[in-house]
XYZ file of C-alpha atoms in Angstrom:
685
model
C 13.931 -34.962 16.742
C 13.166 -31.190 16.098
C 14.927 -28.036 15.538
C 13.720 -27.070 18.947
C 13.683 -28.362 22.326
C 10.143 -27.808 24.651
C 8.505 -29.131 27.547
C 4.968 -29.077 25.935
C 3.052 -27.089 22.958
C 2.839 -24.679 25.475
C 6.146 -23.331 24.397
C 5.379 -23.147 20.754
C 4.492 -19.543 19.209
C 1.451 -19.922 17.904
C 0.086 -20.887 14.171
C -0.137 -18.203 11.539
C -3.202 -16.917 10.600
C -2.813 -16.812 7.262
C -4.226 -20.357 5.805
C -1.658 -20.719 3.074
C 0.951 -21.026 5.235
C -1.163 -24.059 7.319
C -0.437 -25.952 3.979
C 2.133 -28.912 4.942
C 4.616 -30.538 2.500
C 2.221 -29.233 -0.969
C 4.330 -26.366 -1.541
C 5.935 -26.665 -5.022
C 1.346 -27.611 -5.908
C 0.749 -24.594 -3.873
C 3.382 -22.339 -6.506
C 1.735 -23.903 -9.549
C -2.317 -23.252 -7.924
C -2.011 -19.987 -6.942
C 0.022 -18.803 -10.422
C -3.218 -20.575 -12.134
C -5.798 -18.694 -9.365
C -3.964 -15.636 -10.145
C -4.222 -15.611 -13.896
C -8.162 -17.160 -13.495
C -6.108 -20.239 -14.749
C -8.705 -23.696 -14.472
C -7.075 -26.360 -12.006
C -7.615 -29.701 -11.083
C -5.883 -31.022 -8.125
C -5.648 -35.558 -7.334
C -4.189 -36.948 -4.838
C -4.910 -39.398 -1.684
C -7.941 -38.920 0.854
C -6.597 -35.633 3.317
C -3.605 -34.528 1.529
C -4.664 -30.691 1.738
C -6.951 -30.826 -1.179
C -9.777 -28.669 0.830
C -7.065 -26.388 3.076
C -5.248 -25.031 0.056
C -8.644 -23.707 -1.869
C -9.779 -22.511 1.291
C -6.274 -20.657 1.124
C -6.401 -19.071 -2.080
C -9.609 -18.099 -1.156
C -8.696 -16.266 2.024
C -5.941 -14.845 -0.527
C -8.277 -13.833 -3.198
C -10.243 -11.275 -0.909
C -7.124 -9.214 -1.074
C -6.011 -9.333 -4.457
C -6.700 -6.474 -6.786
C -9.801 -4.196 -6.961
C -13.582 -5.703 -6.705
C -16.565 -4.129 -7.296
C -19.533 -5.453 -5.812
C -22.642 -6.354 -7.278
C -26.129 -7.718 -6.846
C -28.377 -9.749 -9.008
C -32.069 -9.109 -9.140
C -35.118 -11.258 -10.438
C -37.929 -9.387 -12.276
C -41.065 -10.586 -13.880
C -41.305 -10.254 -18.559
C -44.442 -8.895 -18.398
C -44.692 -10.642 -21.944
C -43.621 -14.024 -21.146
C -44.145 -15.280 -17.192
C -42.341 -18.493 -18.107
C -38.966 -16.587 -18.964
C -38.080 -14.409 -16.457
C -35.303 -11.610 -16.539
C -32.469 -11.890 -13.885
C -30.306 -8.684 -14.211
C -26.887 -7.979 -12.159
C -26.294 -4.859 -11.278
C -23.173 -3.543 -9.882
C -21.352 -1.161 -8.279
C -23.562 -0.778 -5.521
C -25.319 -2.963 -3.439
C -28.942 -3.139 -3.224
C -29.862 -2.659 0.427
C -32.996 -5.139 1.290
C -35.975 -3.035 3.358
C -36.999 -4.789 7.240
C -40.023 -4.508 6.548
C -42.302 -7.515 5.613
C -44.146 -6.966 2.222
C -48.026 -7.115 3.010
C -50.101 -8.263 0.461
C -52.900 -5.978 -1.386
C -55.958 -7.011 -1.336
C -58.179 -6.277 -5.107
C -61.033 -4.173 -3.431
C -64.888 -5.908 -3.954
C -67.753 -4.100 -4.329
C -70.683 -4.045 -1.864
C -71.545 -7.325 -0.612
C -75.986 -8.380 -1.066
C -76.297 -8.449 2.650
C -74.393 -5.397 2.014
C -78.022 -4.278 -0.367
C -80.227 -5.610 2.700
C -78.872 -3.712 4.842
C -79.261 -0.167 3.257
C -82.941 -1.256 2.074
C -83.905 -1.740 5.275
C -82.399 1.402 6.901
C -83.760 3.215 4.523
C -87.161 1.925 4.804
C -87.233 2.936 8.792
C -85.488 6.280 7.592
C -88.391 6.688 5.060
C -90.783 5.992 7.701
C -89.512 8.847 10.163
C -89.350 11.831 7.658
C -92.961 10.519 7.032
C -94.645 10.464 9.988
C -93.197 14.344 10.385
C -94.828 15.763 7.556
C -99.144 16.601 7.018
C -98.912 17.580 3.875
C -99.772 14.586 1.312
C -98.232 16.321 -1.799
C -94.828 16.886 0.155
C -94.915 13.398 1.343
C -95.298 12.483 -2.597
C -92.308 14.001 -3.246
C -90.049 12.574 -0.743
C -91.503 8.966 -0.861
C -90.279 9.400 -4.910
C -87.812 11.086 -4.968
C -86.357 8.364 -2.375
C -87.310 5.382 -5.004
C -85.124 7.045 -8.048
C -82.402 7.038 -5.702
C -82.593 4.062 -4.280
C -83.153 2.249 -7.624
C -80.150 3.096 -8.275
C -77.884 2.175 -6.127
C -79.694 -1.310 -6.025
C -78.171 -1.368 -9.957
C -74.970 0.211 -8.817
C -74.532 -2.261 -6.315
C -75.834 -5.380 -8.283
C -73.801 -4.215 -11.225
C -70.712 -4.065 -9.379
C -70.607 -7.407 -7.620
C -71.331 -9.261 -11.373
C -68.078 -7.593 -12.612
C -66.229 -7.944 -9.572
C -66.593 -11.227 -9.469
C -65.533 -11.208 -13.377
C -62.406 -9.501 -12.736
C -61.815 -11.254 -10.019
C -61.820 -14.658 -11.754
C -59.159 -13.557 -14.759
C -55.865 -14.745 -14.744
C -54.160 -11.477 -15.833
C -54.835 -9.533 -12.882
C -51.763 -8.778 -10.854
C -50.948 -7.214 -7.936
C -48.509 -4.675 -7.484
C -46.535 -7.481 -5.203
C -46.388 -10.114 -7.555
C -44.280 -7.644 -9.977
C -42.170 -6.208 -7.832
C -38.411 -7.162 -8.607
C -36.292 -9.512 -5.762
C -33.016 -9.972 -4.887
C -31.347 -13.212 -5.492
C -27.676 -12.660 -4.654
C -25.839 -9.802 -2.957
C -22.004 -10.612 -3.640
C -19.435 -7.499 -1.613
C -16.213 -9.786 -1.137
C -14.553 -12.062 -3.897
C -16.277 -14.899 -3.388
C -14.977 -18.747 -2.469
C -18.183 -20.807 -3.452
C -17.526 -24.492 -2.433
C -20.705 -27.509 -4.104
C -20.297 -31.199 -4.229
C -20.574 -32.409 -7.659
C -23.405 -34.615 -7.067
C -25.172 -32.020 -6.043
C -27.279 -30.984 -9.185
C -29.648 -28.020 -8.305
C -26.856 -26.531 -5.567
C -24.530 -26.440 -8.869
C -26.594 -25.298 -11.264
C -29.803 -23.749 -9.743
C -33.473 -24.359 -9.821
C -36.902 -23.454 -10.366
C -39.013 -23.897 -6.875
C -42.224 -25.583 -6.973
C -45.393 -23.333 -6.358
C -48.698 -25.939 -5.545
C -50.775 -23.291 -6.478
C -49.533 -23.226 -10.798
C -46.873 -20.360 -10.199
C -49.540 -17.695 -11.367
C -50.781 -14.715 -10.208
C -53.608 -13.827 -8.218
C -53.257 -17.423 -6.063
C -49.427 -19.053 -7.176
C -45.988 -17.584 -6.594
C -44.861 -15.959 -9.985
C -42.218 -17.477 -11.406
C -39.446 -14.471 -10.802
C -39.333 -15.303 -7.125
C -39.409 -18.618 -7.464
C -35.875 -18.176 -9.164
C -32.776 -19.569 -7.081
C -29.445 -19.372 -8.139
C -26.575 -21.929 -8.135
C -22.896 -22.000 -7.078
C -21.831 -21.181 -10.860
C -23.970 -17.999 -10.364
C -22.966 -16.710 -6.953
C -19.345 -18.153 -7.756
C -18.596 -15.056 -10.809
C -15.577 -13.176 -10.261
C -14.534 -15.622 -8.325
C -13.818 -19.058 -7.852
C -15.641 -22.549 -7.709
C -14.426 -24.952 -5.900
C -16.062 -28.653 -6.758
C -15.046 -31.889 -5.366
C -16.029 -35.453 -5.271
C -15.589 -34.989 -9.222
C -16.263 -39.015 -8.877
C -19.877 -38.192 -8.527
C -20.140 -35.679 -11.051
C -23.276 -36.715 -13.447
C -22.504 -36.695 -17.641
C -25.254 -33.407 -17.878
C -23.635 -31.234 -14.748
C -20.177 -31.913 -16.577
C -21.820 -30.481 -19.867
C -23.488 -28.015 -18.264
C -20.362 -26.474 -16.501
C -18.722 -26.675 -20.199
C -21.272 -24.082 -21.898
C -20.757 -22.103 -18.544
C -16.706 -21.856 -19.084
C -17.339 -21.320 -23.221
C -20.131 -18.716 -22.836
C -19.077 -17.593 -19.446
C -23.019 -17.216 -18.520
C -26.046 -20.111 -18.118
C -29.377 -19.896 -18.170
C -30.930 -21.005 -14.517
C -34.415 -23.947 -15.152
C -36.316 -25.977 -13.311
C -34.680 -29.699 -12.576
C -37.898 -31.657 -11.764
C -39.907 -32.239 -15.020
C -42.878 -33.026 -12.511
C -42.675 -29.706 -10.948
C -44.127 -26.483 -11.948
C -40.812 -25.074 -12.366
C -39.984 -27.113 -15.227
C -41.045 -24.557 -18.013
C -39.424 -21.584 -16.206
C -36.442 -20.718 -17.718
C -34.725 -17.778 -16.870
C -32.314 -15.154 -20.340
C -28.703 -16.505 -19.292
C -27.012 -15.069 -16.086
C -23.295 -13.570 -15.949
C -21.188 -16.530 -14.326
C -17.405 -16.100 -15.387
C -15.451 -17.622 -12.142
C -11.663 -19.619 -11.775
C -13.039 -23.635 -11.428
C -11.032 -25.553 -9.515
C -11.740 -29.335 -9.620
C -10.229 -31.939 -6.733
C -10.755 -36.188 -6.497
C -8.252 -39.104 -5.726
C -6.466 -39.979 -8.698
C -9.211 -42.557 -10.055
C -11.840 -39.861 -11.129
C -10.049 -38.780 -14.016
C -11.892 -41.134 -15.661
C -14.743 -39.828 -14.494
C -14.332 -36.661 -16.570
C -15.385 -36.149 -19.741
C -12.431 -35.706 -22.521
C -13.835 -31.733 -23.710
C -14.217 -30.859 -20.130
C -10.728 -31.961 -19.500
C -9.409 -30.668 -21.878
C -11.151 -27.405 -20.359
C -8.410 -27.268 -17.269
C -5.095 -25.932 -17.474
C -3.779 -26.851 -14.443
C -3.264 -31.151 -13.680
C -2.089 -31.100 -10.308
C -1.241 -34.225 -8.441
C -0.709 -33.253 -4.459
C 1.763 -35.973 -2.482
C 1.233 -38.354 -0.347
C 5.259 -38.792 1.326
C 7.979 -36.190 1.880
C 11.452 -36.381 2.897
C 11.972 -37.276 6.799
C 14.661 -34.466 7.470
C 14.906 -31.943 9.808
C 12.652 -29.683 8.041
C 9.800 -31.359 7.643
C 9.957 -32.908 10.963
C 9.790 -29.124 11.652
C 6.610 -28.764 9.613
C 5.402 -31.617 10.628
C 5.161 -30.444 14.069
C 3.689 -26.802 13.038
C 0.994 -29.071 11.701
C 0.675 -30.194 15.306
C 0.493 -26.909 17.520
C -2.021 -25.609 14.407
C -4.087 -28.796 15.087
C -4.439 -28.241 18.824
C -5.061 -24.689 18.092
C -7.665 -24.586 15.294
C -9.558 -27.723 17.619
C -9.190 -26.178 20.772
C -7.287 -29.132 22.407
C -4.789 -29.673 25.262
C -1.214 -29.352 24.729
C 0.995 -31.676 23.645
C 4.383 -32.621 25.267
C 7.702 -33.340 23.785
C 7.307 -37.079 24.095
C 4.255 -37.103 22.242
C 5.119 -35.016 19.591
C 8.177 -37.630 18.889
C 5.629 -40.502 19.100
C 3.544 -39.016 16.654
C 7.141 -38.606 13.612
C 7.256 -42.064 14.107
C 3.589 -42.924 13.079
C 3.835 -40.397 10.417
C 6.919 -42.885 9.251
C 5.153 -45.780 9.729
C 1.583 -44.676 8.005
C 4.028 -43.655 4.777
C 5.757 -46.802 4.891
C 9.835 -45.692 5.150
C 11.589 -44.441 8.068
C 12.704 -42.071 5.056
C 9.300 -40.418 4.571
C 6.808 -39.308 6.512
C 3.282 -39.474 5.353
C 0.893 -36.186 4.169
C -2.441 -37.917 4.940
C -2.177 -35.990 7.528
C -6.063 -35.780 7.878
C -5.303 -39.101 9.922
C -3.071 -37.676 12.098
C -5.332 -35.060 12.910
C -7.542 -37.741 13.986
C -4.959 -39.376 16.005
C -4.533 -36.360 17.692
C -8.362 -35.280 18.867
C -8.603 -39.263 19.986
C -5.118 -38.798 22.449
C -7.000 -35.386 23.421
C -10.172 -37.044 24.400
C -8.316 -39.783 26.087
C -6.154 -37.081 28.293
C -9.506 -35.532 29.291
C -11.822 -37.929 29.728
C -12.469 -40.249 33.192
C -13.052 -43.666 33.707
C -16.626 -44.986 33.441
C -17.022 -45.671 36.658
C -16.057 -42.375 37.567
C -18.349 -40.389 35.166
C -20.953 -42.775 36.361
C -20.172 -41.885 40.724
C -20.663 -38.297 39.792
C -23.455 -38.480 37.575
C -25.326 -40.350 40.831
C -23.827 -37.987 43.366
C -25.531 -35.038 41.054
C -28.652 -37.142 41.249
C -29.135 -37.479 45.157
C -27.992 -34.003 45.681
C -31.081 -32.472 43.001
C -33.389 -35.032 44.638
C -32.451 -33.533 48.149
C -32.977 -30.152 47.120
C -36.328 -30.605 45.767
C -37.763 -32.749 48.640
C -36.417 -29.910 51.156
C -37.933 -27.492 48.326
C -41.365 -29.028 48.983
C -41.642 -29.487 52.452
C -40.526 -25.763 52.944
C -43.819 -25.000 50.910
C -45.705 -27.359 52.718
C -45.082 -25.445 56.158
C -45.213 -22.508 54.659
C -48.975 -23.260 53.144
C -50.087 -24.708 57.036
C -48.542 -21.322 58.940
C -50.040 -19.482 56.495
C -53.290 -20.736 57.637
C -53.036 -20.623 61.162
C -51.592 -16.923 61.023
C -54.968 -16.368 60.018
C -56.501 -17.135 63.385
C -53.705 -15.328 65.297
C -54.152 -11.702 66.610
C -52.672 -9.769 64.304
C -48.562 -8.498 65.182
C -46.147 -5.793 63.453
C -44.342 -7.959 60.826
C -40.765 -8.959 61.820
C -37.941 -9.116 59.993
C -37.409 -11.914 57.911
C -35.192 -14.532 58.903
C -32.686 -15.212 56.186
C -30.480 -17.403 58.226
C -33.869 -20.032 57.813
C -33.583 -19.641 53.999
C -31.892 -23.212 52.000
C -28.312 -22.700 51.266
C -27.065 -25.396 48.777
C -23.524 -25.967 49.678
C -21.304 -27.166 46.797
C -19.325 -30.137 47.161
C -15.432 -29.667 47.358
C -14.151 -30.994 44.447
C -9.941 -30.781 44.322
C -7.920 -28.972 41.522
C -6.831 -31.357 39.605
C -3.989 -29.936 37.492
C -4.414 -29.598 33.555
C -4.678 -32.322 31.324
C -1.307 -32.897 28.845
C -1.806 -34.918 25.468
C 1.263 -37.529 26.806
C 3.229 -40.346 24.967
C 1.217 -43.013 26.748
C -2.509 -41.373 25.298
C -1.083 -41.524 21.466
C 0.041 -44.996 22.032
C -3.157 -45.791 23.199
C -4.582 -44.891 20.209
C -1.986 -46.715 17.832
C -3.083 -50.080 19.855
C -6.184 -49.959 19.679
C -6.255 -49.481 15.993
C -9.736 -46.727 16.049
C -8.223 -44.220 13.824
C -8.549 -47.398 10.739
C -11.157 -49.621 10.505
C -9.353 -52.015 8.734
C -6.565 -52.020 11.055
C -9.262 -52.879 13.803
C -10.574 -55.710 11.903
C -6.935 -57.224 11.516
C -6.596 -56.477 15.550
C -9.883 -58.223 16.073
C -8.792 -61.058 14.235
C -5.372 -61.520 15.200
C -6.954 -61.500 18.594
C -9.699 -63.608 18.252
C -7.735 -66.454 15.996
C -3.839 -66.160 16.771
C -4.088 -69.110 19.330
C -5.755 -71.541 17.000
C -3.097 -70.836 14.184
C -0.853 -73.622 13.954
C 2.662 -71.600 13.947
C 5.492 -72.518 16.051
C 8.494 -70.406 15.696
C 11.835 -71.807 16.028
C 10.818 -75.528 16.378
C 12.891 -78.293 14.571
C 13.279 -78.337 10.259
C 10.842 -79.556 8.261
C 11.076 -80.346 4.915
C 8.403 -78.176 2.548
C 7.500 -76.019 5.654
C 7.710 -72.641 5.792
C 6.865 -68.994 7.299
C 5.431 -66.259 5.039
C 4.407 -62.951 5.719
C 1.139 -60.768 4.958
C -0.427 -57.707 5.940
C -4.220 -57.668 6.450
C -6.242 -54.377 5.129
C -4.614 -51.125 2.949
C -3.477 -50.148 6.523
C -3.805 -53.251 8.634
C -1.822 -55.212 10.882
C 1.113 -57.725 9.602
C 0.063 -61.545 9.819
C 2.112 -64.854 9.430
C 1.123 -67.772 7.086
C 2.027 -70.963 7.426
C 3.524 -72.571 3.429
C 2.994 -76.326 2.787
C 4.158 -77.839 0.238
C 3.662 -81.310 -0.581
C 5.400 -83.980 -3.472
C 3.054 -86.652 -4.695
C 3.915 -89.159 -7.646
C 1.406 -88.314 -10.259
C 1.396 -88.865 -14.191
C 0.373 -85.200 -14.809
C 2.902 -83.395 -13.313
C 1.159 -80.394 -12.221
C 1.211 -77.100 -9.707
C -1.914 -77.700 -7.285
C -2.717 -74.403 -5.471
C -4.765 -74.495 -1.858
C -6.191 -71.590 -0.162
C -5.745 -68.985 -2.449
C -7.958 -67.111 -4.456
C -6.483 -63.769 -5.421
C -5.447 -63.797 -8.975
C -1.995 -62.074 -8.924
C -1.170 -64.977 -5.725
C -1.845 -68.000 -8.151
C 0.401 -65.990 -10.921
C 3.139 -65.252 -9.006
C 3.020 -68.882 -7.099
C 3.241 -70.452 -10.678
C 6.073 -68.707 -11.127
C 7.928 -69.539 -8.014
C 6.611 -73.502 -8.926
C 8.138 -73.045 -12.629
C 11.609 -71.328 -11.249
C 11.951 -74.264 -8.451
C 11.886 -76.737 -11.187
C 14.303 -75.176 -13.186
C 16.966 -74.656 -10.853
C 16.708 -78.130 -8.884
C 16.478 -79.675 -12.474
C 19.166 -77.432 -13.651
C 21.355 -78.114 -10.718
C 22.428 -74.705 -10.126
C 21.723 -74.255 -6.796
C 24.521 -74.178 -3.989
C 23.318 -77.910 -2.573
C 25.870 -80.808 -2.658
C 22.471 -82.781 -1.284
C 19.812 -83.901 -4.003
C 18.126 -86.655 -5.069
C 19.928 -88.725 -7.887
C 16.392 -90.571 -9.222
C 14.460 -86.887 -8.978
C 12.123 -86.540 -12.156
C 10.221 -83.609 -12.281
C 7.696 -85.414 -15.288
C 6.338 -87.891 -12.340
C 5.123 -85.203 -9.541
C 2.318 -83.195 -8.800
C 2.998 -80.594 -6.882
C 0.525 -79.928 -3.947
C 1.079 -75.938 -2.336
C -1.200 -74.980 0.722
C -1.721 -71.439 2.571
C -2.672 -72.860 5.646
C -5.493 -72.204 7.553
C -5.881 -68.788 5.494
C -9.585 -67.567 5.446
C -9.462 -64.441 4.254
C -8.428 -63.392 0.688
C -4.866 -64.095 -0.062
C -3.308 -61.990 -3.152
C -0.120 -60.236 -4.023
C 3.281 -61.285 -5.283
C 4.910 -60.949 -1.742
C 5.331 -65.073 -0.519
C 6.545 -65.564 -4.489
C 10.436 -66.294 -2.469
C 8.386 -68.197 0.753
C 6.665 -70.481 -2.171
C 9.560 -71.029 -4.317
C 12.108 -72.618 -1.106
C 8.984 -75.035 0.054
C 8.694 -76.306 -3.164
C 12.488 -77.014 -3.499
C 12.599 -78.099 -0.152
C 10.059 -80.690 -1.052
C 11.634 -81.717 -4.517
C 15.179 -82.604 -2.489
C 13.577 -83.583 0.495
C 15.558 -81.078 2.594
C 14.821 -79.613 5.258
C 14.257 -75.550 6.149
C 14.773 -74.250 9.123
C 11.975 -72.765 11.405
C 13.692 -69.884 13.235
C 13.071 -67.017 10.127
C 10.113 -64.968 8.076
C 10.408 -64.270 4.894
C 8.789 -61.906 1.905
C 10.151 -60.807 -1.528
C 8.354 -61.058 -4.649
C 10.797 -62.930 -6.968
C 11.594 -62.787 -11.094
C 12.368 -65.722 -13.218
C 15.928 -64.843 -12.795
C 15.963 -65.061 -9.299
C 15.941 -61.794 -8.281
C 14.272 -60.884 -4.845
C 11.903 -57.346 -5.853
C 10.764 -54.850 -3.752
C 7.180 -55.600 -1.527
C 4.855 -53.495 0.341
C 4.185 -53.243 4.222
C 7.304 -54.208 5.355
C 7.206 -52.528 9.067
C 3.963 -54.545 10.028
C 5.727 -57.759 8.242
C 8.783 -57.346 10.577
C 6.160 -56.395 13.755
C 4.707 -59.587 12.706
C 7.135 -61.772 12.861
C 8.245 -60.379 16.361
C 4.681 -60.831 17.713
C 4.813 -64.703 17.053
C 8.730 -64.869 18.206
C 10.522 -65.639 15.677
C 14.447 -64.665 15.522
C 15.022 -63.535 11.909
C 12.895 -61.735 9.124
C 14.067 -62.217 5.727
C 13.300 -58.745 3.603
C 14.879 -57.333 0.162
C 17.111 -55.167 0.420
C 15.845 -52.772 -1.424
C 13.280 -52.278 1.586
C 16.118 -52.053 4.067
C 15.656 -48.702 3.807
C 12.333 -48.629 4.466
C 12.480 -50.407 7.605
C 11.627 -48.243 10.676
C 12.091 -50.732 14.291
C 14.814 -53.714 14.001
C 14.708 -53.909 17.773
C 14.549 -57.802 18.980
C 14.784 -59.277 15.907
C 17.524 -60.058 13.046
C 16.661 -58.574 10.076
C 18.420 -59.741 6.552
C 17.919 -58.074 3.574
C 18.891 -60.496 0.305
C 19.239 -59.367 -3.938
C 19.198 -63.155 -5.315
C 17.633 -66.267 -4.463
C 21.447 -67.947 -3.629
C 21.792 -66.006 -1.084
C 19.227 -67.207 1.002
C 19.969 -71.210 -0.199
C 22.886 -71.512 3.385
C 20.064 -69.067 5.460
C 17.457 -71.134 5.544
C 18.091 -74.501 5.114
C 19.438 -77.355 7.497
C 22.506 -78.810 5.292
C 23.927 -81.093 8.130
């Protein structure tokens, strides 16, 4: 299985900390995108979920930090004294601006003395004047003092009233600016080559915004515009990589802004909300020279506008499968080891690792392939780890109950000791004083922990992996399929290895995209009628309807031409007087696809010629008008379904034979032509 023998993954060397070495199975894509990043070319990564798009970008960001020289820079915002709605944003290269740790206190404007201060001054002056006049005996001196104090008091009253009126007017003027309102602010500091990740649907995060100010956004009450500027990811990614995922959710207007930034290498920040006070604010163009990497699924490309798509230099499609060989199995083992290391999981046994490889085969749909949708594999490893270190529900409840009893007993003992201590203190007051005795430590409550038997270190074993696979908890569609079969299988009127029957055959289907296989009984009846047509029952999918129509046409042609290798035929058969009814018995879920074409064709031939079909086999395969058996999907799930129902044989297309993983306890027959099936399925004796 692997090139190295081991007991558990603990025996294997630890994975390299370099993220680029942790990207599994995407060597060609890594080379292409790495070349794009080095040469500052834009790239688009397309592929199924979980194939490593995000991991690749993180690895490129790690390499980018150590590539070439990088001059740190800071982006600051300062007010525009000519137009406050147009704040100025500058980029300072070569050095960093250190932010002061002191909290900037708002500077209040000095106010003139109030009316209360004036009244207090008049009263104080009157008292001082009375005291001075009482000490003077000369009338002329008293008059001179009164005159001088009156003149000075009048001047003070006039000055206070003037300052109050002028100060209130000045304070109400909108152009009064505090020094704190004109101080520049630091918006962003970049110390190393950046890798900025943003989601396509988050416009504010991607393009920036102007904060809303409920007080109008103007001094002295509101926050000035330059302090409300928020930079977007495209500005923070200057001189680095901007990674945008989920391109399917990217609005058209956001694509236009990104296109402008790619063309001009600069973009202004403006208010995004028309109902906000920042809607009228717009900065000067801010530098944003970055390498753009976008990612999404294959069908997401249709959401991108042609001008933006043309600006992307590299369009890279990531693989979802790799060859099942020694080298790639070792890579999958490396993935298991690094997942255990990165997520702090328990070691895994050799047999469990082998089962993960078999699971990767099953998920790829072929024994010669291994899946590269490794996120799903990672989830299975994590869930198996949880089972390995977990406990039964009853055991956990018992432990919690024991802890609750211990805590309750400790609290009761502590409360009783405190109560006894209070009583003893009262009694001691009425006793004669004695020499203090040393405190007896033996009366202190001792908490003895219950001895817990030491358990062996848990490891992830084969049974833990199988438990996850059998439960289907890693896939919603598989859980639905398991629940459907568990509750409905016993009601299905399917009897394997029954006596031969006319027009009855068993086809195979898959429930869900990555669900379980199931057996479907197909029944055909021929009715004499003046309207020779084919009626489809319990078939909802368009592709399935077309395929059954094809099967009906082919079967009629083969019967009328008598080209089948069947000696027992009806001599008086007139196809113009027969109506065909085809039923997919007890098929309550949506049926679609063309994998039942061969089964339907054989069922129609059996009914037209009144020749019984053997009931010990299931069949799956598409069919063309030449009678060639074509490949289908989900062959392993379908074979497993035939096993579950107890059939002895299963007939599949020969082109799917190399995809079959397990042939134990069932005979797998691969065919290329419809003629090959005739002697295998019809009861001609």
